CSV table of N, CA and C in Angstrom, one decimal:
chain,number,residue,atom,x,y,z
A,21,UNK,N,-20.2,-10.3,-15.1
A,21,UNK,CA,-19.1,-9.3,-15.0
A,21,UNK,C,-19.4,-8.2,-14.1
A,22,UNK,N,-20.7,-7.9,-14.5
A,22,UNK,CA,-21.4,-6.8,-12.9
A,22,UNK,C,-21.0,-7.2,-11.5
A,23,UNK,N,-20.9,-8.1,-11.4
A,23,UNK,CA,-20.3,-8.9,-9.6
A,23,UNK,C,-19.3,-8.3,-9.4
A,24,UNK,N,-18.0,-9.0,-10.7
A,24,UNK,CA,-16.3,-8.7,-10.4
A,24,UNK,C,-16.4,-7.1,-10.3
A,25,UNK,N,-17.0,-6.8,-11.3
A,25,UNK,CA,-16.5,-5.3,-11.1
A,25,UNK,C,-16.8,-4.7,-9.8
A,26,UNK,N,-17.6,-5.0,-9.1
A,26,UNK,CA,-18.1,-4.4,-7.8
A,26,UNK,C,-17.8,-4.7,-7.1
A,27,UNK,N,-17.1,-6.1,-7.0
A,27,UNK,CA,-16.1,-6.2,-5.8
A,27,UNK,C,-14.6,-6.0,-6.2
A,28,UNK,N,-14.3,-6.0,-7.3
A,28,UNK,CA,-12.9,-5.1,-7.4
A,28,UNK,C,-13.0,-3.8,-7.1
A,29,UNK,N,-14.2,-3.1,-7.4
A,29,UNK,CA,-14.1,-1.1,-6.9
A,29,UNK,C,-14.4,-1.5,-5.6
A,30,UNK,N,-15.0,-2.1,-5.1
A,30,UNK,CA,-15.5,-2.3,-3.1
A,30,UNK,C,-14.2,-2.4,-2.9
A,31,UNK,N,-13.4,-3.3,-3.2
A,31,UNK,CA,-12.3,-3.4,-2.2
A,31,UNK,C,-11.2,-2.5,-2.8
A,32,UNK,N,-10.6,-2.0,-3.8
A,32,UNK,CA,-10.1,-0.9,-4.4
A,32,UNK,C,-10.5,0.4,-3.6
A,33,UNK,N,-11.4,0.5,-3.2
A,33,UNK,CA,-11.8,1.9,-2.8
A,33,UNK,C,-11.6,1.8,-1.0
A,34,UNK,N,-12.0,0.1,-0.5
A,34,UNK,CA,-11.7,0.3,0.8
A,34,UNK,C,-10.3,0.1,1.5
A,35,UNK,N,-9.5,-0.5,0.5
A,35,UNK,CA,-7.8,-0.5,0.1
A,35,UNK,C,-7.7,0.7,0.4
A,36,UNK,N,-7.7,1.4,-0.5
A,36,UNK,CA,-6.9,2.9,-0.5
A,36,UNK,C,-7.3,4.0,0.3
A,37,UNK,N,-9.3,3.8,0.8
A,37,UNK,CA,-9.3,4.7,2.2
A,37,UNK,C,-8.8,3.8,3.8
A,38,UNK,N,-8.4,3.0,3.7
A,38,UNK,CA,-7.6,2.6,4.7
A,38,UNK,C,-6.7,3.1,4.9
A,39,UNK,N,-5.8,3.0,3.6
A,39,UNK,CA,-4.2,3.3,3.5
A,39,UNK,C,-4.2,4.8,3.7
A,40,UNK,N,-5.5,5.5,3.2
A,40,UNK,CA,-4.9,7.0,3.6
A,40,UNK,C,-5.0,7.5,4.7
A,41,UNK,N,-6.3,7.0,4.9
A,41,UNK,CA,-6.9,7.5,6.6
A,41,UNK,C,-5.8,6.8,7.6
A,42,UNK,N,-4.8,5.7,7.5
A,42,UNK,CA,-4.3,5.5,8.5
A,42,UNK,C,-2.5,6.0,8.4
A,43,UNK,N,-2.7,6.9,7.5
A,43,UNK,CA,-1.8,7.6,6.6
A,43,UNK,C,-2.3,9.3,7.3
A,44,UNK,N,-3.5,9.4,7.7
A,44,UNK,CA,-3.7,10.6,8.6
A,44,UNK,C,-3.7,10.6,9.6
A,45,UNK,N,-4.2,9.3,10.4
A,45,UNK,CA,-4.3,9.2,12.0
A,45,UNK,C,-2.6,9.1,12.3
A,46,UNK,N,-1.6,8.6,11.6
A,46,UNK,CA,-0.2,8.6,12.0
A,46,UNK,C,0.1,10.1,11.7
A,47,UNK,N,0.5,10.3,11.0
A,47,UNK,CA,0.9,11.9,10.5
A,47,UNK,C,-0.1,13.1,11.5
A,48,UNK,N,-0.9,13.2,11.4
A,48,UNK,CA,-1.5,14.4,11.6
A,48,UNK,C,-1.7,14.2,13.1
A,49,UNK,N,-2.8,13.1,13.8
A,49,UNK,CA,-3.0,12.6,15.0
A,49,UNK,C,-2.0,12.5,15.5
A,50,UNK,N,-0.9,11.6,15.7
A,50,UNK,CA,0.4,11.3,16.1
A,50,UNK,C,1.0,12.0,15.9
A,51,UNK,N,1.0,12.9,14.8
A,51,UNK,CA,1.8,13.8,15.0
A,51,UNK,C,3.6,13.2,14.2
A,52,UNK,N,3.5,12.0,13.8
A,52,UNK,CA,4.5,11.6,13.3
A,52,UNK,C,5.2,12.1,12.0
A,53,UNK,N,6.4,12.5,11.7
A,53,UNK,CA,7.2,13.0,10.6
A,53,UNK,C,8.6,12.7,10.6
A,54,UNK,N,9.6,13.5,10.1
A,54,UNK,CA,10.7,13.7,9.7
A,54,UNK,C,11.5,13.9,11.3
A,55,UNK,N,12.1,13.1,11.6
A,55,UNK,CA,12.9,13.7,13.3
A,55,UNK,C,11.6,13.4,14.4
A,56,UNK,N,10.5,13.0,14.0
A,56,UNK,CA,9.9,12.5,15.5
A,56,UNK,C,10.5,11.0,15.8
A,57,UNK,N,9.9,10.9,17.3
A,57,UNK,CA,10.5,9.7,17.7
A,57,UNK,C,9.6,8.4,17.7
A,58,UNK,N,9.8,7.1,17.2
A,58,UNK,CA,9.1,6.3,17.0
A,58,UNK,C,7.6,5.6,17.9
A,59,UNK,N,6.8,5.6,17.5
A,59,UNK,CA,5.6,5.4,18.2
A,59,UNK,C,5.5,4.2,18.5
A,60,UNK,N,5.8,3.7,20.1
A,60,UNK,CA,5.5,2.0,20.1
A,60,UNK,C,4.1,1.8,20.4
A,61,UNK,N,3.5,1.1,19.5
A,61,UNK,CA,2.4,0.6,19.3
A,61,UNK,C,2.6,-0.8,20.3
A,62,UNK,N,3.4,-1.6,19.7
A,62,UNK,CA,3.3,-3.3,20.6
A,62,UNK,C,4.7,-3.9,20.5
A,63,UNK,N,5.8,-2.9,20.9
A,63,UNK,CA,7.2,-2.9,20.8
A,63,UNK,C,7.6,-4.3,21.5
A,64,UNK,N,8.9,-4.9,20.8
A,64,UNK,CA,9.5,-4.3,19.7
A,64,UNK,C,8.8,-4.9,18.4
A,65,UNK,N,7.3,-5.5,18.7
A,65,UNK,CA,7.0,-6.3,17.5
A,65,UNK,C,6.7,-5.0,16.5
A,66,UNK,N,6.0,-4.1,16.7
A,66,UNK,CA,5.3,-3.2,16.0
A,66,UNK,C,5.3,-1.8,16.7
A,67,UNK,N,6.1,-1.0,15.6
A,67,UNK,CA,6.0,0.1,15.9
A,67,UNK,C,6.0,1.3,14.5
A,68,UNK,N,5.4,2.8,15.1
A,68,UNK,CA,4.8,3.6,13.8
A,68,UNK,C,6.2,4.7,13.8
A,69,UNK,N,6.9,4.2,12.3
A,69,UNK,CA,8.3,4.5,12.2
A,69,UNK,C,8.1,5.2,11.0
A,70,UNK,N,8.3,7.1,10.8
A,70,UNK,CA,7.9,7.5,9.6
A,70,UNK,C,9.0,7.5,9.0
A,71,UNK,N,8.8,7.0,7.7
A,71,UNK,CA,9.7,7.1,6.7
A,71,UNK,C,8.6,7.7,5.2
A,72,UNK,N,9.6,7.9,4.4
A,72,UNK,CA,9.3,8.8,3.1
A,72,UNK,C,9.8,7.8,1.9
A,73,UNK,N,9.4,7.2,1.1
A,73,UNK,CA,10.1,6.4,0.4
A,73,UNK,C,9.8,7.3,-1.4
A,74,UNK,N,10.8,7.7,-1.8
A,74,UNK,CA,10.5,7.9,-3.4
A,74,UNK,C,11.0,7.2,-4.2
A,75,UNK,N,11.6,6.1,-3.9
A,75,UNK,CA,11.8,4.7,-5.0
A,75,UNK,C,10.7,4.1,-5.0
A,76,UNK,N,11.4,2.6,-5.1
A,76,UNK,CA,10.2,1.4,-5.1
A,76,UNK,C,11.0,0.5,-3.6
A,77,UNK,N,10.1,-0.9,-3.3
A,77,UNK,CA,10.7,-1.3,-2.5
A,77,UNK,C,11.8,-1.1,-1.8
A,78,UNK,N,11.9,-0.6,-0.4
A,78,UNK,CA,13.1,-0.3,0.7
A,78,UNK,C,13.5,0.7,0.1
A,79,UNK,N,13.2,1.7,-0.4
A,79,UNK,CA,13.6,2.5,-1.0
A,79,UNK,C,14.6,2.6,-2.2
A,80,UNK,N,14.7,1.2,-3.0
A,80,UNK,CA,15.3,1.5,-4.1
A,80,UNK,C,15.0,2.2,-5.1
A,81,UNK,N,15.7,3.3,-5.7
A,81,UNK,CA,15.4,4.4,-6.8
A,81,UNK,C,15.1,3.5,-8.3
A,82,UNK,N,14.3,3.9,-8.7
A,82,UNK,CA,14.1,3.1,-10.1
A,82,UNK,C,14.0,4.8,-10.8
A,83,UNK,N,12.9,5.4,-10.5
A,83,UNK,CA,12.7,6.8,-11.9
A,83,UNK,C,12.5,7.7,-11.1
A,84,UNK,N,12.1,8.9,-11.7
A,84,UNK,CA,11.2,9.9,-11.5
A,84,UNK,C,9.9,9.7,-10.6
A,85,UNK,N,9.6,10.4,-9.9
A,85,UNK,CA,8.0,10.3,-9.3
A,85,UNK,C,6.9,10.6,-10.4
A,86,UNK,N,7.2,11.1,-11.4
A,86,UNK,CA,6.0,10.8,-12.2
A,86,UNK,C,6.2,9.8,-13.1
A,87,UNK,N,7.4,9.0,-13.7
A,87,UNK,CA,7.1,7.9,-13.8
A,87,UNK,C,5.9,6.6,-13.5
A,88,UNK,N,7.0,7.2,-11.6
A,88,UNK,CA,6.3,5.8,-11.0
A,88,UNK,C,4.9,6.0,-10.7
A,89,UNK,N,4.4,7.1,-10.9
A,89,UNK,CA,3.0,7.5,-10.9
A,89,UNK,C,2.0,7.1,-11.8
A,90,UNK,N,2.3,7.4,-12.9
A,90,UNK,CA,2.0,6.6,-14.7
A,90,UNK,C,2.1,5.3,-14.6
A,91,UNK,N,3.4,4.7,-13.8
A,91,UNK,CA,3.7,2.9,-14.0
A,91,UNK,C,2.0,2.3,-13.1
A,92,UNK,N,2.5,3.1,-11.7
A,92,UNK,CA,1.0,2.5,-11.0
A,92,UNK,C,-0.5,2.4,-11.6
A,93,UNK,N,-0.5,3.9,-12.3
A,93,UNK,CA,-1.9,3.7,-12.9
A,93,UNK,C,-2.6,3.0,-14.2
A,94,UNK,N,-0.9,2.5,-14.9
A,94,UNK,CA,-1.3,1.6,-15.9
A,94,UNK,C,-0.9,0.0,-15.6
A,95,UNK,N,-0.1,-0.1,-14.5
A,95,UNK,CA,-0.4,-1.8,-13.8
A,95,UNK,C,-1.8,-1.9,-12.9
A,96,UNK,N,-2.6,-0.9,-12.9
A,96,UNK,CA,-3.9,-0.8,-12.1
A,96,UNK,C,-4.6,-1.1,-13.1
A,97,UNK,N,-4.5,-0.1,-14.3
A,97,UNK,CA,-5.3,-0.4,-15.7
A,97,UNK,C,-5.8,-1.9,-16.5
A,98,UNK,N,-4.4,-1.9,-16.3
A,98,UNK,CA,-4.2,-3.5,-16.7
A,98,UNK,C,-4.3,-4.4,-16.4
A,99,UNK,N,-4.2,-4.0,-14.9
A,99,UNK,CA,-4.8,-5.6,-14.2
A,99,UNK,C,-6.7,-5.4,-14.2
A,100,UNK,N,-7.0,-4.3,-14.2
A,100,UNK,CA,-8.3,-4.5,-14.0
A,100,UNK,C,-9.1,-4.8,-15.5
A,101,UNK,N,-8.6,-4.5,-16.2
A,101,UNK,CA,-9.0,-5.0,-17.8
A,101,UNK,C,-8.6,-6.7,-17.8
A,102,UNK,N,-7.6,-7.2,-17.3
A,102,UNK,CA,-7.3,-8.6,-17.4
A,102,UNK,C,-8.5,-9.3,-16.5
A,103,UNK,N,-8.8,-8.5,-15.6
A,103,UNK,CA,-9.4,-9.5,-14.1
A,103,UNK,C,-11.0,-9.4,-14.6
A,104,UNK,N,-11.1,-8.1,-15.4
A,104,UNK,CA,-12.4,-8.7,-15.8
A,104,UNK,C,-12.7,-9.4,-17.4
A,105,UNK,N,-11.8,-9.4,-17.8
A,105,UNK,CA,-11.6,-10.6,-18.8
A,105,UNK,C,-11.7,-12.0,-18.5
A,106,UNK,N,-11.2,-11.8,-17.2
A,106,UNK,CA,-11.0,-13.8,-16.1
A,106,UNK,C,-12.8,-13.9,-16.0
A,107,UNK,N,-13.3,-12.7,-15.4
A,107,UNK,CA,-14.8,-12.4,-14.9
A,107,UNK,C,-14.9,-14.1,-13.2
A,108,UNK,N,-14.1,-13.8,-12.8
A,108,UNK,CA,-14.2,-14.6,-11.8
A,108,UNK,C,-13.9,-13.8,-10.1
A,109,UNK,N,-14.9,-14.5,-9.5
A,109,UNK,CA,-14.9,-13.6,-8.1
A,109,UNK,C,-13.0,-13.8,-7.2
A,110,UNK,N,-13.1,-14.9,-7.3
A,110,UNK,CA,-11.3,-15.4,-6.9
A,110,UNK,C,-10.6,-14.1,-6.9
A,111,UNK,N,-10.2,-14.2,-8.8
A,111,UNK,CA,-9.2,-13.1,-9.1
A,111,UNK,C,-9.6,-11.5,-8.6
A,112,UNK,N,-10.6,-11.3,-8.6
A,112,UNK,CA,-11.5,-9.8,-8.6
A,112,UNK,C,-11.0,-9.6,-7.0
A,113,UNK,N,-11.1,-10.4,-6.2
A,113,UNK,CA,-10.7,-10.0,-4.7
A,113,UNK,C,-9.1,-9.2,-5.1
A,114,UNK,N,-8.7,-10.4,-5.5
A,114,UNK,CA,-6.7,-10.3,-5.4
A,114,UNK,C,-6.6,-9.0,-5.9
A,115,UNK,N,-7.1,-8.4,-7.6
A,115,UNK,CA,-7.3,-7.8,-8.1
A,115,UNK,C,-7.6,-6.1,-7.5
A,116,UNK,N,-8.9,-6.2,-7.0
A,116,UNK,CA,-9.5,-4.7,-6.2
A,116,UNK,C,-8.3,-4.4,-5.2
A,117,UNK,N,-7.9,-5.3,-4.4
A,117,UNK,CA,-6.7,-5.3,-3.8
A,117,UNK,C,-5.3,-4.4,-4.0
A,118,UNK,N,-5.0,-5.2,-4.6
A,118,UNK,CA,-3.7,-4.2,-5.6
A,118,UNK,C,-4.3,-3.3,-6.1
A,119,UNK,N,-5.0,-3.0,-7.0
A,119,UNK,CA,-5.4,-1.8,-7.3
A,119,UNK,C,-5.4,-0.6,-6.2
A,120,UNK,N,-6.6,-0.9,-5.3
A,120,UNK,CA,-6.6,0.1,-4.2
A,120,UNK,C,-5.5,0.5,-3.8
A,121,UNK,N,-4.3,-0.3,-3.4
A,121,UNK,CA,-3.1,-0.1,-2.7
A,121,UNK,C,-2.5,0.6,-3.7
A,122,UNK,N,-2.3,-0.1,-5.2
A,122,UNK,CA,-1.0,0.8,-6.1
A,122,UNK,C,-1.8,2.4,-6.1
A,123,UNK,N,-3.0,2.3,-6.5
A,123,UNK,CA,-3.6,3.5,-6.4
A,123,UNK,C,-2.9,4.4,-5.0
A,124,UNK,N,-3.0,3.9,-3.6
A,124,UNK,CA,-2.7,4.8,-2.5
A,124,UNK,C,-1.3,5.3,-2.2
A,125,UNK,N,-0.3,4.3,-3.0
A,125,UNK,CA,0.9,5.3,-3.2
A,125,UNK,C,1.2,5.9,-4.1
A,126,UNK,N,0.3,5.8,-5.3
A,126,UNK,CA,0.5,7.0,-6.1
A,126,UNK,C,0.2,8.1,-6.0
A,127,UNK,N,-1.1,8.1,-5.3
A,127,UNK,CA,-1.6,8.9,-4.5
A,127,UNK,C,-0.7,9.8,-3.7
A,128,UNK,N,-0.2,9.0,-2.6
A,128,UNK,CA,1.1,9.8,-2.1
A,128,UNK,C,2.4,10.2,-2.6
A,129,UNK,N,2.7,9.7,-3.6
A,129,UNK,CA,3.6,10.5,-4.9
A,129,UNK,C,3.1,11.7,-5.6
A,130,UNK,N,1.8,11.6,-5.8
A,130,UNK,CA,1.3,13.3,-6.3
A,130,UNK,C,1.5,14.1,-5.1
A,131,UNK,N,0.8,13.9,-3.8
A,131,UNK,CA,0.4,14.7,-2.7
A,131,UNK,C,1.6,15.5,-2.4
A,132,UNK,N,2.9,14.1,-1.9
A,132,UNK,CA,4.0,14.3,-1.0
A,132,UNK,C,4.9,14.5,-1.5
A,133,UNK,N,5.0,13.9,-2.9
A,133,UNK,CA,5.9,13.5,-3.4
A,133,UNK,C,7.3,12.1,-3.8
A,134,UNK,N,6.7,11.9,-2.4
A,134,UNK,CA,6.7,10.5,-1.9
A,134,UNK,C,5.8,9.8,-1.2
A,135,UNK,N,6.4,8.0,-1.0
A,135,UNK,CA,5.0,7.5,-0.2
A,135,UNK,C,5.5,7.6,1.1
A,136,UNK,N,4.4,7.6,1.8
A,136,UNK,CA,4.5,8.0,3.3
A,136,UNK,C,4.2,6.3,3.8
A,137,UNK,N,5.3,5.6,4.4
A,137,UNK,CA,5.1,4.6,5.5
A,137,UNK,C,6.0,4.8,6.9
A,138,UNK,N,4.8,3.7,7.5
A,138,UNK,CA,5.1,4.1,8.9
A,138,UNK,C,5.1,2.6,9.5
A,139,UNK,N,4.8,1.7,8.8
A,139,UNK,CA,4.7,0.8,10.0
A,139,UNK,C,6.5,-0.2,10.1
A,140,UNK,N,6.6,-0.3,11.0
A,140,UNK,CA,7.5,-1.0,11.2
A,140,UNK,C,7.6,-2.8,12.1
A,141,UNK,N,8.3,-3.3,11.8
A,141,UNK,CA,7.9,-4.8,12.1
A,141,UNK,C,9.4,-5.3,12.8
A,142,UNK,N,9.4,-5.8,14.0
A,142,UNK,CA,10.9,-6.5,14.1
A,142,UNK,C,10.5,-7.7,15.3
A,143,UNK,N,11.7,-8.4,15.1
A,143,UNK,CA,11.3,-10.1,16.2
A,143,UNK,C,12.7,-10.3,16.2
A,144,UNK,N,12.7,-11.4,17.4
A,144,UNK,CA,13.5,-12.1,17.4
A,144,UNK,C,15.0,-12.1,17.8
A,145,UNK,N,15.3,-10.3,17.9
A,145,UNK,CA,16.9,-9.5,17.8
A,145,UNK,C,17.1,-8.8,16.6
A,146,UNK,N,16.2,-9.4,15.4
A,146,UNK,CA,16.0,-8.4,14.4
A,146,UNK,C,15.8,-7.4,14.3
A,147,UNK,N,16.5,-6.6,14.1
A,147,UNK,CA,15.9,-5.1,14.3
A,147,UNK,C,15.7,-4.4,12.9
A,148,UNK,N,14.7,-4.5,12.1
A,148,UNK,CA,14.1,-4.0,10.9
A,148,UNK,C,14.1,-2.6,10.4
A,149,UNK,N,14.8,-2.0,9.9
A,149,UNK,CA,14.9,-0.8,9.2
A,149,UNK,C,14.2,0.0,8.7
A,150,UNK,N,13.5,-0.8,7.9
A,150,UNK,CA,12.5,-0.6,6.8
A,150,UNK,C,11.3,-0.5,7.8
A,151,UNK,N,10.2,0.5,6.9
A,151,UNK,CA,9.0,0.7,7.3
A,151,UNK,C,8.2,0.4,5.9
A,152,UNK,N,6.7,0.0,6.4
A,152,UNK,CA,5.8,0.2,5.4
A,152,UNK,C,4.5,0.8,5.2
A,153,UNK,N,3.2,-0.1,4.8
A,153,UNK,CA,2.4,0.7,4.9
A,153,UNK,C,1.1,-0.3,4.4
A,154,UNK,N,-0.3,0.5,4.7
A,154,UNK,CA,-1.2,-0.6,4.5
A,154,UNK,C,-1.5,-0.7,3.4
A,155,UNK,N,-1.5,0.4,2.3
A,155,UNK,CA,-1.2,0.1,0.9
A,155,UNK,C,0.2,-0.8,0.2
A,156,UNK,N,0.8,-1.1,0.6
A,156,UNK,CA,1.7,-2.4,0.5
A,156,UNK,C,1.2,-3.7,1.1
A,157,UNK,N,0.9,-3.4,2.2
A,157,UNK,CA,0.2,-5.1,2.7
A,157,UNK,C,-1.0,-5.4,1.7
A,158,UNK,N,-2.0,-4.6,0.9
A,158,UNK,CA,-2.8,-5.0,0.1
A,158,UNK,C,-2.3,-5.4,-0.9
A,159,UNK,N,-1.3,-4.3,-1.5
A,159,UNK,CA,-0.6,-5.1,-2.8
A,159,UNK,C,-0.4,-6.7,-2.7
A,160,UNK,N,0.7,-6.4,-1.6
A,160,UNK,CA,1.1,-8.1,-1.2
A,160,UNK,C,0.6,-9.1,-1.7
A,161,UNK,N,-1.1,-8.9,-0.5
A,161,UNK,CA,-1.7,-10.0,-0.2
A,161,UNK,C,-2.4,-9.9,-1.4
A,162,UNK,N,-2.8,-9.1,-2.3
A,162,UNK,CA,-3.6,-9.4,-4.0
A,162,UNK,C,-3.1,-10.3,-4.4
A,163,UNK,N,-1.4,-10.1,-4.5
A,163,UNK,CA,-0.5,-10.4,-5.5
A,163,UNK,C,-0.2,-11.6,-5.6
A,164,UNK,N,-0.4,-12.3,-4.1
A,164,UNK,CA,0.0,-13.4,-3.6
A,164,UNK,C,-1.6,-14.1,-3.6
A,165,UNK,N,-2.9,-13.2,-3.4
A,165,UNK,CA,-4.1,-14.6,-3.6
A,165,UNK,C,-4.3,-14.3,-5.1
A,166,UNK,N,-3.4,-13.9,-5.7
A,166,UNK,CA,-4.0,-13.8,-7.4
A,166,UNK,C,-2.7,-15.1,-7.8
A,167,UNK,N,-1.5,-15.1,-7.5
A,167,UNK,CA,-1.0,-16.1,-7.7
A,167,UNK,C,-1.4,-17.1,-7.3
A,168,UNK,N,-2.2,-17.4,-6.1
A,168,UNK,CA,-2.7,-18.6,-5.6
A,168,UNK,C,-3.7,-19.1,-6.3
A,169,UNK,N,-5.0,-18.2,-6.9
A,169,UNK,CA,-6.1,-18.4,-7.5
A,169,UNK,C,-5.9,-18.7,-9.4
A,170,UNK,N,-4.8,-17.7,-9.8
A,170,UNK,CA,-5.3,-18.0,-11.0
A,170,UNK,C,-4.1,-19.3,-11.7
């Protein structure tokens, strides 16, 4: 059980200083916010498009920001009590994963009030709206190698 747990906090902890540090190099570095103009990184595939989100996905409204603050820290709770219940390295990846990320927007629901994403994605003639962030792509990818694994 000593293993899972240490690679669920390793990657939990390198999840969420990802998501914030690149959560400062946009904002503060770039200089990106409210009314700047979008930063093309590798246009039109990828560009750093600030948005504020205080719902859930695309900004749908579900509650309160301290709700969703409480919800994140007790689907983090939970999953890490389940994954070391499994005590398998598989789930513990998927697991530290999500954690780290739900942890990094909650994070930015205390700080900002909202979560701060920036990254934007578009192909094709698509032109994509929506922005995200790298605490969402960990969620994701947990969510989806914990589906795959367990």
């Amino acid at each position: 059980m000593q293993r899972v747990a240490t690679i669920i906090g390793v990657l939990a902890i390198l999840s969420f200083a990802l998501d914030q540090l690149s959560k400062f190099y946009v904002t503060d570095v770039l200089g990106l916010g409210w009314g700047s103009q979008p930063y093309d990184v590798f246009a039109p595939y990828l560009r750093f498009v600030y948005a504020e989100n205080e719902g859930i996905n695309f900004g749908i409204p579900l509650a309160g920001r301290w709700v969703l603050i409480g919800l994140s820290v007790a689907i983090s709770l939970a999953l890490l009590i389940w994954s070391l219940r499994r005590n398998t390295v598989s789930i513990a990846v998927g697991a530290g994963l999500v954690i780290g990320g739900a942890l990094g927007n909650a994070w930015d629901r205390l700080i900002h009030g909202a979560v701060i994403d920036f990254l934007n994605t578009s192909c094709c003639g698509i032109n994509n709206p929506f922005s995200f962030n790298i605490a969402d792509i960990a969620i994701f990818a947990g969510a989806i190698w914990i589906a795959i694994r367990a």
